[in-house]
Short mmCIF file of C-alpha atoms and ligand atoms in Angstrom, two decimals:
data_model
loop_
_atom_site.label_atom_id
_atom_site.label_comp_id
_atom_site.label_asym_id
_atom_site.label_seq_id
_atom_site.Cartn_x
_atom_site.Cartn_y
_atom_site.Cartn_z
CA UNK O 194 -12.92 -23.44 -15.68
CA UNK O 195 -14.70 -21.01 -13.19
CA UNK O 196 -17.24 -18.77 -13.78
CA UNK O 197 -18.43 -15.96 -12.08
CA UNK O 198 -22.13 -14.97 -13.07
CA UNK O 199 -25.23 -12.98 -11.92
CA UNK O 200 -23.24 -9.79 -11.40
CA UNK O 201 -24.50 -6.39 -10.83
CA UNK O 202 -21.60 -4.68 -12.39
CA UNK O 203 -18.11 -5.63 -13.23
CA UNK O 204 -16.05 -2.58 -12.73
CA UNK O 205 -12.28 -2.18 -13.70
CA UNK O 206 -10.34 0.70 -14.45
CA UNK O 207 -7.62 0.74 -17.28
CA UNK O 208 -4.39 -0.90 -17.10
CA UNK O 209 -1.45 0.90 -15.86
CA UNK O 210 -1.20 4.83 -14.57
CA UNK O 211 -3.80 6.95 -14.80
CA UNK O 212 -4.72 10.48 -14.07
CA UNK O 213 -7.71 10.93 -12.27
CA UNK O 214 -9.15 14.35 -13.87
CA UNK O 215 -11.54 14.38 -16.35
CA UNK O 216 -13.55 11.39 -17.91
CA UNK O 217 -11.94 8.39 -16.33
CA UNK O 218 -11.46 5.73 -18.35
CA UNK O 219 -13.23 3.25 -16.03
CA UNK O 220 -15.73 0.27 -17.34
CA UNK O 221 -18.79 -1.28 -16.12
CA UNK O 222 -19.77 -4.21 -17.68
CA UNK O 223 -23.46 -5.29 -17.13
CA UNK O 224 -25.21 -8.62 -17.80
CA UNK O 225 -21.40 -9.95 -17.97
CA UNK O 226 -19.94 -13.07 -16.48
CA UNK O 227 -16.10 -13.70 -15.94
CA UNK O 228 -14.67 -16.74 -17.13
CA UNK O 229 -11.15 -18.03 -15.06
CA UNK O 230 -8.79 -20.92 -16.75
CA UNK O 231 -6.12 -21.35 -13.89
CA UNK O 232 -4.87 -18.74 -12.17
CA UNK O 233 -5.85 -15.93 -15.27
CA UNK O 234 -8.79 -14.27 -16.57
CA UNK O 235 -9.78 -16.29 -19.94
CA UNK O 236 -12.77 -13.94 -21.15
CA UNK O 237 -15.65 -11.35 -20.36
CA UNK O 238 -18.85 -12.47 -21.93
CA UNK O 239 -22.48 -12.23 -21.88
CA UNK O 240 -23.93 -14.00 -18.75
CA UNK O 241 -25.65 -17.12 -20.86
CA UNK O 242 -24.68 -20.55 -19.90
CA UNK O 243 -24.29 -21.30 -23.52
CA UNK O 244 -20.93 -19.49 -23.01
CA UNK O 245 -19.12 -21.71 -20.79
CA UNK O 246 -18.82 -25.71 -20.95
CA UNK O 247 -21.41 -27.33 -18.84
CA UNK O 248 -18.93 -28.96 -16.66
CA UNK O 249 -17.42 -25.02 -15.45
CA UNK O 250 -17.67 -24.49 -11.60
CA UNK O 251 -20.08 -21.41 -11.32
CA UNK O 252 -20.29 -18.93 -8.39
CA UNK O 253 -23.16 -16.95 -8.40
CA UNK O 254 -22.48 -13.41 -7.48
CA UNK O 255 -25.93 -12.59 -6.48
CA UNK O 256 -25.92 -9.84 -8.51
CA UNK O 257 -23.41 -8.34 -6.43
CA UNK O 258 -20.39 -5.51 -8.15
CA UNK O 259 -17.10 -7.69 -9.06
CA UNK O 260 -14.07 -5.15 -8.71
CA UNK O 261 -10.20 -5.99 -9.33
CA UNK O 262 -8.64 -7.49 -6.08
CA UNK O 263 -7.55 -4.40 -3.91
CA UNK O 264 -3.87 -3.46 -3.52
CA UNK O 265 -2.34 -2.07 -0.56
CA UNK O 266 0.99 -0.63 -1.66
CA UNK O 267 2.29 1.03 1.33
CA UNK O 268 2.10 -1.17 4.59
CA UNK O 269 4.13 -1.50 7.86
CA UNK O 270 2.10 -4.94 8.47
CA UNK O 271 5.25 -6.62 10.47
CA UNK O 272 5.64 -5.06 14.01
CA UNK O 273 5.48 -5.62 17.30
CA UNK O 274 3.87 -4.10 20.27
CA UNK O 275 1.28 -1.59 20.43
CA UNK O 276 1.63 2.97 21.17
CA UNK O 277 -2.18 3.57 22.47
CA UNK O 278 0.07 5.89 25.09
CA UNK O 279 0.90 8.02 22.24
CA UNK O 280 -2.32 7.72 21.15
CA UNK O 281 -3.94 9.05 24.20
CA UNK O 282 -1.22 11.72 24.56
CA UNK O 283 -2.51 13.07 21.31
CA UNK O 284 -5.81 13.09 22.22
CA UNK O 285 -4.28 15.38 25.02
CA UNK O 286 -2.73 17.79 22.52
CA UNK O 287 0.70 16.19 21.26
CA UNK O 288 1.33 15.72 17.76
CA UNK O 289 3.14 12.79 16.33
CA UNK O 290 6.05 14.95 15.32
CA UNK O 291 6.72 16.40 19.34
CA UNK O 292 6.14 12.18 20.56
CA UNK O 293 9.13 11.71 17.56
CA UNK O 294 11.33 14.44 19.18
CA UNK O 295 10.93 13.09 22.94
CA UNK O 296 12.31 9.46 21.62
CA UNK O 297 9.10 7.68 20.99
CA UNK O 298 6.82 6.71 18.03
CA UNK O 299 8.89 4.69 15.70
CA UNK O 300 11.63 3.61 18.23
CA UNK O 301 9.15 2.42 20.49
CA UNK O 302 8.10 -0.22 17.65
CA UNK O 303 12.02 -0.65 16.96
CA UNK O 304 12.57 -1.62 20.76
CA UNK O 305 9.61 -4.24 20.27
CA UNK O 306 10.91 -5.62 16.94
CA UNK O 307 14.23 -6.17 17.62
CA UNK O 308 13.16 -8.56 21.18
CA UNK O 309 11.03 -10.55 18.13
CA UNK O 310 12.13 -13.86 16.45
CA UNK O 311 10.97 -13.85 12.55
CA UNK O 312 8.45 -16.64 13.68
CA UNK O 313 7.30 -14.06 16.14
CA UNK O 314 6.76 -11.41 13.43
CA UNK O 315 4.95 -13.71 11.63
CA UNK O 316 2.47 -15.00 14.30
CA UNK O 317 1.59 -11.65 14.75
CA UNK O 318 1.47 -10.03 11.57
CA UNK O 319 -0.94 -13.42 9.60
CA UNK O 320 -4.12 -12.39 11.52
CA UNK O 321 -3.94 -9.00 10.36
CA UNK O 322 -3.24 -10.12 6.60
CA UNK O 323 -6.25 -12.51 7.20
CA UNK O 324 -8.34 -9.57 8.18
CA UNK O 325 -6.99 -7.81 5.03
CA UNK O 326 -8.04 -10.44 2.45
CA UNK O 327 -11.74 -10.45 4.13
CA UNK O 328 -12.01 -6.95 2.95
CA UNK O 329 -10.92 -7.93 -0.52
CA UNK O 330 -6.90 -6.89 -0.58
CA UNK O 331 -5.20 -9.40 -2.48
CA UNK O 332 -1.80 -7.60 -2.74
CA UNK O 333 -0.26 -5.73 -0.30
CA UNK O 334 3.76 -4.13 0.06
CA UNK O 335 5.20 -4.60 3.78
CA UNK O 336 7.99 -2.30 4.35
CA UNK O 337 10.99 -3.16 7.16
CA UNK O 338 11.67 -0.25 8.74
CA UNK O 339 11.61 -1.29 13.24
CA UNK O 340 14.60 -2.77 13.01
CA UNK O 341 17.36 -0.43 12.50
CA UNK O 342 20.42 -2.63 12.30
CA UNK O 343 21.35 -4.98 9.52
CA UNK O 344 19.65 -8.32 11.02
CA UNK O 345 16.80 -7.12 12.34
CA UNK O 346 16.37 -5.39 9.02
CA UNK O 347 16.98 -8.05 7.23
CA UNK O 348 14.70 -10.45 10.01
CA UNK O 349 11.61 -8.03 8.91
CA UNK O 350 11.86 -8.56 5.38
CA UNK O 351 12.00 -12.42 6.01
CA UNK O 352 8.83 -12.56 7.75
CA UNK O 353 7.17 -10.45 4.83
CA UNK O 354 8.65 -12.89 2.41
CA UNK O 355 7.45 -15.89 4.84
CA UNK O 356 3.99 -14.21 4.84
CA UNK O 357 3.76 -14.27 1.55
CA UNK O 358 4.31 -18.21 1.42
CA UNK O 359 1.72 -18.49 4.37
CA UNK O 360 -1.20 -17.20 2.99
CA UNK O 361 -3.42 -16.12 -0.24
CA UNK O 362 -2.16 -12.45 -0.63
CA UNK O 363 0.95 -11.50 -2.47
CA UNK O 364 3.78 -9.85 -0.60
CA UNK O 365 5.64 -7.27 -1.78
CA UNK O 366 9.14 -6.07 0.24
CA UNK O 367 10.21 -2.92 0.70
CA UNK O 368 13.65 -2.26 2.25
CA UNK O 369 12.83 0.96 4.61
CA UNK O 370 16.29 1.09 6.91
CA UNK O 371 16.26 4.99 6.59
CA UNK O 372 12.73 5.03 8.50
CA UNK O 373 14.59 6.87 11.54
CA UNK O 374 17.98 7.39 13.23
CA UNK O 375 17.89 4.55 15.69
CA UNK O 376 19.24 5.88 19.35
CA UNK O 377 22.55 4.00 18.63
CA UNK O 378 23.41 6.65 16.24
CA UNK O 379 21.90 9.72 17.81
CA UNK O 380 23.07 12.35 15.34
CA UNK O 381 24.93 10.83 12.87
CA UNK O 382 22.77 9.56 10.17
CA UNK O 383 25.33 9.47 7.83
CA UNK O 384 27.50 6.54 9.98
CA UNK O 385 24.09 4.72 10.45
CA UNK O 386 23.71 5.23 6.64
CA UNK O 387 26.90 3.49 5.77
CA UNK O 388 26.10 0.19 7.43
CA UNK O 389 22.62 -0.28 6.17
CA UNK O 390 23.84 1.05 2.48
CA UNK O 391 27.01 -2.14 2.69
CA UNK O 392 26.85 -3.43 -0.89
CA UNK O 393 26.96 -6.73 0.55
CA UNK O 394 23.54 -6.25 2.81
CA UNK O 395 21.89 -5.01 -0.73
CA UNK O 396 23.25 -7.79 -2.65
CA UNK O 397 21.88 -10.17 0.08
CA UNK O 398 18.43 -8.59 -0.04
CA UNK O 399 17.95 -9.74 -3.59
CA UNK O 400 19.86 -12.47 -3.42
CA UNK O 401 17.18 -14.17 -1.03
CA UNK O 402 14.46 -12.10 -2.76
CA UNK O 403 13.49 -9.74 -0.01
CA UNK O 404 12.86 -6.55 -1.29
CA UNK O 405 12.21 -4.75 -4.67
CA UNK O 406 11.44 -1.41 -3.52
CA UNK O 407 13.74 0.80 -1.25
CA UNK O 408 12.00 3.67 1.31
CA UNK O 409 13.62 6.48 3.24
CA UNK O 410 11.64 8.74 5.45
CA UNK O 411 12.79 12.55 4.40
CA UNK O 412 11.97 14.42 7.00
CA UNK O 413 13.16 17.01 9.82
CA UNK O 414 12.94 14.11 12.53
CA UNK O 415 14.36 11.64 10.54
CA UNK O 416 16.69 11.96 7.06
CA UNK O 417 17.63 15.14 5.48
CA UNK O 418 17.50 15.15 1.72
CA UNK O 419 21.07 14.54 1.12
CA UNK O 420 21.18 11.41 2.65
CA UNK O 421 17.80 10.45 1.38
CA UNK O 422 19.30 11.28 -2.04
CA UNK O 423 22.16 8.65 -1.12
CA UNK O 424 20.15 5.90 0.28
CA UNK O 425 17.93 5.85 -2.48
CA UNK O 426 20.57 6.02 -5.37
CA UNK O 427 22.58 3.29 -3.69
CA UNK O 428 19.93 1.08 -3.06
CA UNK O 429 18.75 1.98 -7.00
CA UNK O 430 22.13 0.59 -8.17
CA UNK O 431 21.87 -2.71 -6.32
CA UNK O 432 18.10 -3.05 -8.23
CA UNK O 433 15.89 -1.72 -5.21
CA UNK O 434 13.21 0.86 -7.20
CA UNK O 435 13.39 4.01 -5.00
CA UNK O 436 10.31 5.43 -2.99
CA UNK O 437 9.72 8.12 -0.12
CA UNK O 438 7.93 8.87 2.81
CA UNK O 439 7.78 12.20 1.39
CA UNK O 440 6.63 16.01 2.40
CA UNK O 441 4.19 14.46 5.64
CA UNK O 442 5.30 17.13 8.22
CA UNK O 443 7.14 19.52 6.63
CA UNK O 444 8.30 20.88 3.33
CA UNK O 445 11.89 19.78 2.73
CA UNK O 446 12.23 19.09 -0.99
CA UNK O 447 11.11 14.85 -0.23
CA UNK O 448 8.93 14.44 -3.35
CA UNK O 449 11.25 16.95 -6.30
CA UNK O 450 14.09 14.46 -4.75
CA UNK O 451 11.74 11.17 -5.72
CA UNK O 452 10.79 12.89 -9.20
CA UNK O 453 15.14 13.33 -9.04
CA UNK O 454 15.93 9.74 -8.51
CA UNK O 455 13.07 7.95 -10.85
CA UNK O 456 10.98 7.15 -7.66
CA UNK O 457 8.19 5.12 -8.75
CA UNK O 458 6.58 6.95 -5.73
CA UNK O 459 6.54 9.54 -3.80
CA UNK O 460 3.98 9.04 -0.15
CA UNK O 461 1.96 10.80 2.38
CA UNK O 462 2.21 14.21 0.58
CA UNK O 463 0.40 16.26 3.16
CA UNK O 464 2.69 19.21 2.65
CA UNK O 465 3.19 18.89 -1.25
CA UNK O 466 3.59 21.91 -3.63
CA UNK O 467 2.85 22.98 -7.13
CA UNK O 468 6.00 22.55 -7.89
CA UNK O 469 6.71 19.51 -6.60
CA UNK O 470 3.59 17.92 -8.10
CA UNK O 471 4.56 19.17 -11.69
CA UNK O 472 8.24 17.77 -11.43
CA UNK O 473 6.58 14.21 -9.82
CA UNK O 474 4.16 14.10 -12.82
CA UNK O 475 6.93 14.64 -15.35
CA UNK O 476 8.85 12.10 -13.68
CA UNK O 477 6.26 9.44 -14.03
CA UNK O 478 6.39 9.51 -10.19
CA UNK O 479 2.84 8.49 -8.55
CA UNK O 480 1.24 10.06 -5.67
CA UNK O 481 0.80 7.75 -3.20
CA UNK O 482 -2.20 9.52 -0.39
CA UNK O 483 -2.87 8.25 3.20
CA UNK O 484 -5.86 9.52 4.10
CA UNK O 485 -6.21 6.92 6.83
CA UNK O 486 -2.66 8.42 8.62
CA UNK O 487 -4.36 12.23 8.63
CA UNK O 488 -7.58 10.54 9.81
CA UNK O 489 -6.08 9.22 12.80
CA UNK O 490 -3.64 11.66 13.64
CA UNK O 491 -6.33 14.29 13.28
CA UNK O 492 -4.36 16.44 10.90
CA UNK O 493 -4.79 18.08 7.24
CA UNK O 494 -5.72 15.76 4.39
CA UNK O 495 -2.99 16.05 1.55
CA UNK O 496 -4.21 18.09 -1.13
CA UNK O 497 -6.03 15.64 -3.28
CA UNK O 498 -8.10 17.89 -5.68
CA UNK O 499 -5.04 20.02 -6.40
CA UNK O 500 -2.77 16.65 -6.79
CA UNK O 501 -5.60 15.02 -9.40
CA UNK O 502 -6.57 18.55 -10.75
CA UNK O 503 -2.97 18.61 -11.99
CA UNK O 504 -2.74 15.63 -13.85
CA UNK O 505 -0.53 13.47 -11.88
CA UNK O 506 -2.04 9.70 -11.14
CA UNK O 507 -2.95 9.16 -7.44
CA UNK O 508 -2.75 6.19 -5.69
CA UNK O 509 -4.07 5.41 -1.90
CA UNK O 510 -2.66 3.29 0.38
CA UNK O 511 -3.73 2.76 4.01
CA UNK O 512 -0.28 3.31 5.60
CA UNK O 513 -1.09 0.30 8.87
CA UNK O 514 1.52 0.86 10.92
CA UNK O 515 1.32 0.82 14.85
CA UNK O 516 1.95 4.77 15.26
CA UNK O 517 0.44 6.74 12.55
CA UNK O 518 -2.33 4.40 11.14
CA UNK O 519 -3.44 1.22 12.74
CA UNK O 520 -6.22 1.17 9.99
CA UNK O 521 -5.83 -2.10 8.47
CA UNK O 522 -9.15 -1.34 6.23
CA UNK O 523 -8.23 -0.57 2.34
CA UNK O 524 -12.18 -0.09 2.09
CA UNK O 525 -12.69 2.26 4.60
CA UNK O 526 -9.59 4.09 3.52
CA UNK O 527 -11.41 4.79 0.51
CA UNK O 528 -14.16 5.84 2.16
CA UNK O 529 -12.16 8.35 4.15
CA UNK O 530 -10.58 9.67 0.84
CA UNK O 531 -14.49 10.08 -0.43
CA UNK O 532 -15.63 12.15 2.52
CA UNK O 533 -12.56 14.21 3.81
CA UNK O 534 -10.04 14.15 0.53
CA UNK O 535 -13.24 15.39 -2.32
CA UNK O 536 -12.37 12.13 -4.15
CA UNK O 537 -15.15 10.12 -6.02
CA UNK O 538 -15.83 6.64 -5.50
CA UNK O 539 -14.08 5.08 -8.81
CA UNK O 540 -11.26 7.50 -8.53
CA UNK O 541 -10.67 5.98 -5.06
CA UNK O 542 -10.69 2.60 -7.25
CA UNK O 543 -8.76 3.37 -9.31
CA UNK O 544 -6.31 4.78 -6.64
CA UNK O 545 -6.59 1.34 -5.49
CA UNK O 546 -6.00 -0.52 -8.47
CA UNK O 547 -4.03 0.65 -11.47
CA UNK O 548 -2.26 3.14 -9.64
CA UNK O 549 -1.33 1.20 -6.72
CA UNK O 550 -0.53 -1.71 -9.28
CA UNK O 551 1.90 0.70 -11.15
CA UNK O 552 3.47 1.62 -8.15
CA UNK O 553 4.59 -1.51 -7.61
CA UNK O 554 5.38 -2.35 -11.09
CA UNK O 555 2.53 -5.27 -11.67
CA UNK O 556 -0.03 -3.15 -13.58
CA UNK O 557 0.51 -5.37 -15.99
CA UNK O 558 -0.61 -8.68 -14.05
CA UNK O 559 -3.05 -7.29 -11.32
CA UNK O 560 -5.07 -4.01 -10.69
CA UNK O 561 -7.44 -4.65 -13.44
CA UNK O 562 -10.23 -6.97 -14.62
CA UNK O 563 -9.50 -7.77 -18.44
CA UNK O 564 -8.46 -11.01 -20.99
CA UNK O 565 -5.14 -12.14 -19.81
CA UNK O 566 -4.48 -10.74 -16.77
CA UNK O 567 -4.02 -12.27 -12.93
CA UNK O 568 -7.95 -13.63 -11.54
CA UNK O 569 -7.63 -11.45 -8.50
CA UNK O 570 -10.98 -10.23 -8.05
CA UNK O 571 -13.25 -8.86 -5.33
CA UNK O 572 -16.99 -10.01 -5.48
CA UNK O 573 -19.20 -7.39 -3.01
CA UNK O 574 -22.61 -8.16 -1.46
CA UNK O 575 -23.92 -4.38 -2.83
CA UNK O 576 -24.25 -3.37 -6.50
CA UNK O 577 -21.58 -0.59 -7.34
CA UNK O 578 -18.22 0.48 -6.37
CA UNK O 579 -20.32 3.63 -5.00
CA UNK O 580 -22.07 1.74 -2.47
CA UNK O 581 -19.39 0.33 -1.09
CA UNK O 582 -17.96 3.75 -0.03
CA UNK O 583 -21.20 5.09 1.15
CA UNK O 584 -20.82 2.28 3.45
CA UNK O 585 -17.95 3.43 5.24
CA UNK O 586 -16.44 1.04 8.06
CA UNK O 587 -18.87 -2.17 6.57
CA UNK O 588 -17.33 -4.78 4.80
CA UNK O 589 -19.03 -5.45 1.93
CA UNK O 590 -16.73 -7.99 0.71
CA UNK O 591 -18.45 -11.28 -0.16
CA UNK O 592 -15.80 -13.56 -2.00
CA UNK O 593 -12.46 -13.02 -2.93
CA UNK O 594 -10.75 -14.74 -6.04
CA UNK O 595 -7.07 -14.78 -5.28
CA UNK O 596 -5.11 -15.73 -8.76
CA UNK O 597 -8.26 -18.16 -9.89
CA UNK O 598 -9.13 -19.45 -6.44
CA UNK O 599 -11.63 -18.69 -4.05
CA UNK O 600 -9.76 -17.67 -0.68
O1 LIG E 847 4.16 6.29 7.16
N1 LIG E 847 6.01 8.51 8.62
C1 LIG E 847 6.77 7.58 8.87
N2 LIG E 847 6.44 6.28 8.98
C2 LIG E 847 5.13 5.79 9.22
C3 LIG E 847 4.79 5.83 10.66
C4 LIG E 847 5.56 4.84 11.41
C5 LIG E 847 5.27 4.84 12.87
O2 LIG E 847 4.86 5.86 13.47
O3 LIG E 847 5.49 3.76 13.43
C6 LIG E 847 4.13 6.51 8.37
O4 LIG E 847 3.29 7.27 8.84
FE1 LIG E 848 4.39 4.78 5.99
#
């Protein structure tokens, strides 16, 4: 048995979606110690060594705040190649969308990838999911997405799947062909649609166990929202859960489509409307805010307040990718969605946790600190979750638990 003792705080949100208005439902357990039996959490107790067997291993949290293990649930972790030109030509006055329209951004990452072996990937992408568990991320989703044709598709998603069996955090695979109209099929999404939508390609990706989730960028520069519609319903009937890249530039219907299809998402969300936000809410559909993309692209926050206000569960998600968001920090994410999106420390946790958990259909197992579920869990060196924030850019991450083991 392990024990984890001497803790400030233990706080966990609830288990599953959750709206983030009013009284959340969040817990902070003081004088409490955790007790692990394998790789799940056996029971929350008073911190007295009369409650564990003499013989338990016992890490001392130095009365630091014990939080669920974080969960990144929208990543572009496996690329190649780096756009600080783009970067620099936004500092000049360029936005992301005009760098899109002259042939760069994503098809500069896509010429990069596709030169890659999945070893390659790999090498490059395990230092940054190293970097990623120091800060206390335990779970994260890697979408494909810079590959564009069937095998390099398909090479992307076995490098997240090979990451996964490489190191401590938990890979999730997200099949994200409809990221862009690769230069091959200038025009003509709808032909590049048919080859990545091949029944047999599908059946292969969960055959091998690639990918659970399926992602389409919906947007002016990249898929309208008829072939979204038909990228997402095909990969739904070959088991893929549907999700979008969803109303980032402009307002073309993205998110009411994800509420249309069941999406168990709906991302970015920059240019979202009431409307939208009630259909996604009676969908079950979760909001899904990268406040880290806006940060570093220097544009508007999505509308946070009115999203929670509203009653739909938010989830945050810091979007690493090589263009839009080479943030790799889940913490300082949340710090950014403190200070520039008017959210509160524990809703940012709970963004982080439950929601994101629920997104990715393992609130059940991870994304909260109770009897029964997964011992992922984030020990900090400071004494609340509202520390950590005010910290912004530190790591206060002291020891991370990864399914009962310290990583
Ligand atoms: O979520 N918006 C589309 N896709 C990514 C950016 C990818 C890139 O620029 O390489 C995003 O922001
Ligand atoms: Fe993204």
């Amino acid at each position: 048995m392990l024990v984890v003792r001497n803790i400030s705080e233990i706080c966990t949100g609830p288990v599953g979606p959750t709206s983030l208005n009013g009284e959340l439902p969040i817990t902070r357990h003081r004088k409490s110690a955790i007790g692990i039996e394998g790789d799940t959490i056996a029971w929350i107790r008073d911190d007295d060594p009369n409650n564990w067997p003499t013989d338990a291993d016992v890490i001392d949290a130095n009365r630091g705040c014990v939080i669920p293990g974080l969960i990144d649930c929208h990543t572009h972790t496996v690329f190649a190649g780096t756009r600080e030109d783009e970067y620099v030509q936004r500092a000049q006055g360029l936005s992301y969308a005009e760098i899109a329209r002259r042939g760069g951004g994503i098809k500069n990452t896509v010429d990069a990838v596709r030169k890659c072996s999945v070893d390659e990937l790999v090498e490059l992408a395990l230092p940054r999911l190293q970097r990623m568990l120091a800060l206390g991320v335990t779970t994260v989703e890697i979408k494909s997405g810079y590959g564009l044709t069937v095998e390099d598709e398909l090479k992307m998603l076995r490098a997240a799947k090979r990451l996964g069996e490489l190191q401590p955090i938990e890979i999730v695979g997200t099949y994200l062909a409809a990221h862009t109209i690769p230069r091959e099929f200038d025009g003509d999404g709808d032909a590049y649609l048919d080859i990545v939508l091949d029944r047999k390609v599908l059946d292969q990706i969960r055959a091998e166990g690639l990918a659970e989730f399926a992602d389409v960028f919906c947007e002016a520069t990249a898929f309208n929202v008829e072939q979204s519609r038909r990228f997402l319903t095909t990969c739904a009937d070959a088991g893929l859960t549907p999700r979008i890249h969803a109303d980032q530039i402009t307002q073309i219907g993205a998110s009411k489509l994800a509420a249309k299809v069941g999406a168990s998402s709906a991302d970015h969300l920059e240019r979202i409307d009431d409307e939208s936000i009630q259909a996604m809410r009676d969908a079950g559909t979760v909001a899904v805010l990268l406040p880290a993309c806006s940060f570093y692209l220097g544009v508007e926050q999505a509308p946070a307040r009115r999203i929670v206000d509203a009653g739909l569960p938010v989830a945050i998600a810091t979007d690493f990718n090589p263009g839009s968001s080479v943030v790799e920090s889940l913490p300082l994410t949340m710090s950014i969605a403190c200070s520039q999106m008017g959210m509160t420390p524990v809703q940012t946790l709970v963004a982080t946790t439950a929601n994101a958990a629920a997104v990715l259909k393992r609130e059940s197992k991870v994304g909260a600190i109770k009897e029964g579920m997964q011992a992922d869990l984030t020990i900090l060196d400071v004494p609340t979750i509202e520390q950590m924030c005010y910290f912004a850019g530190r790591n206060c991450t002291r020891t991370v638990i990864k399914k009962g083991r310290t990583v």
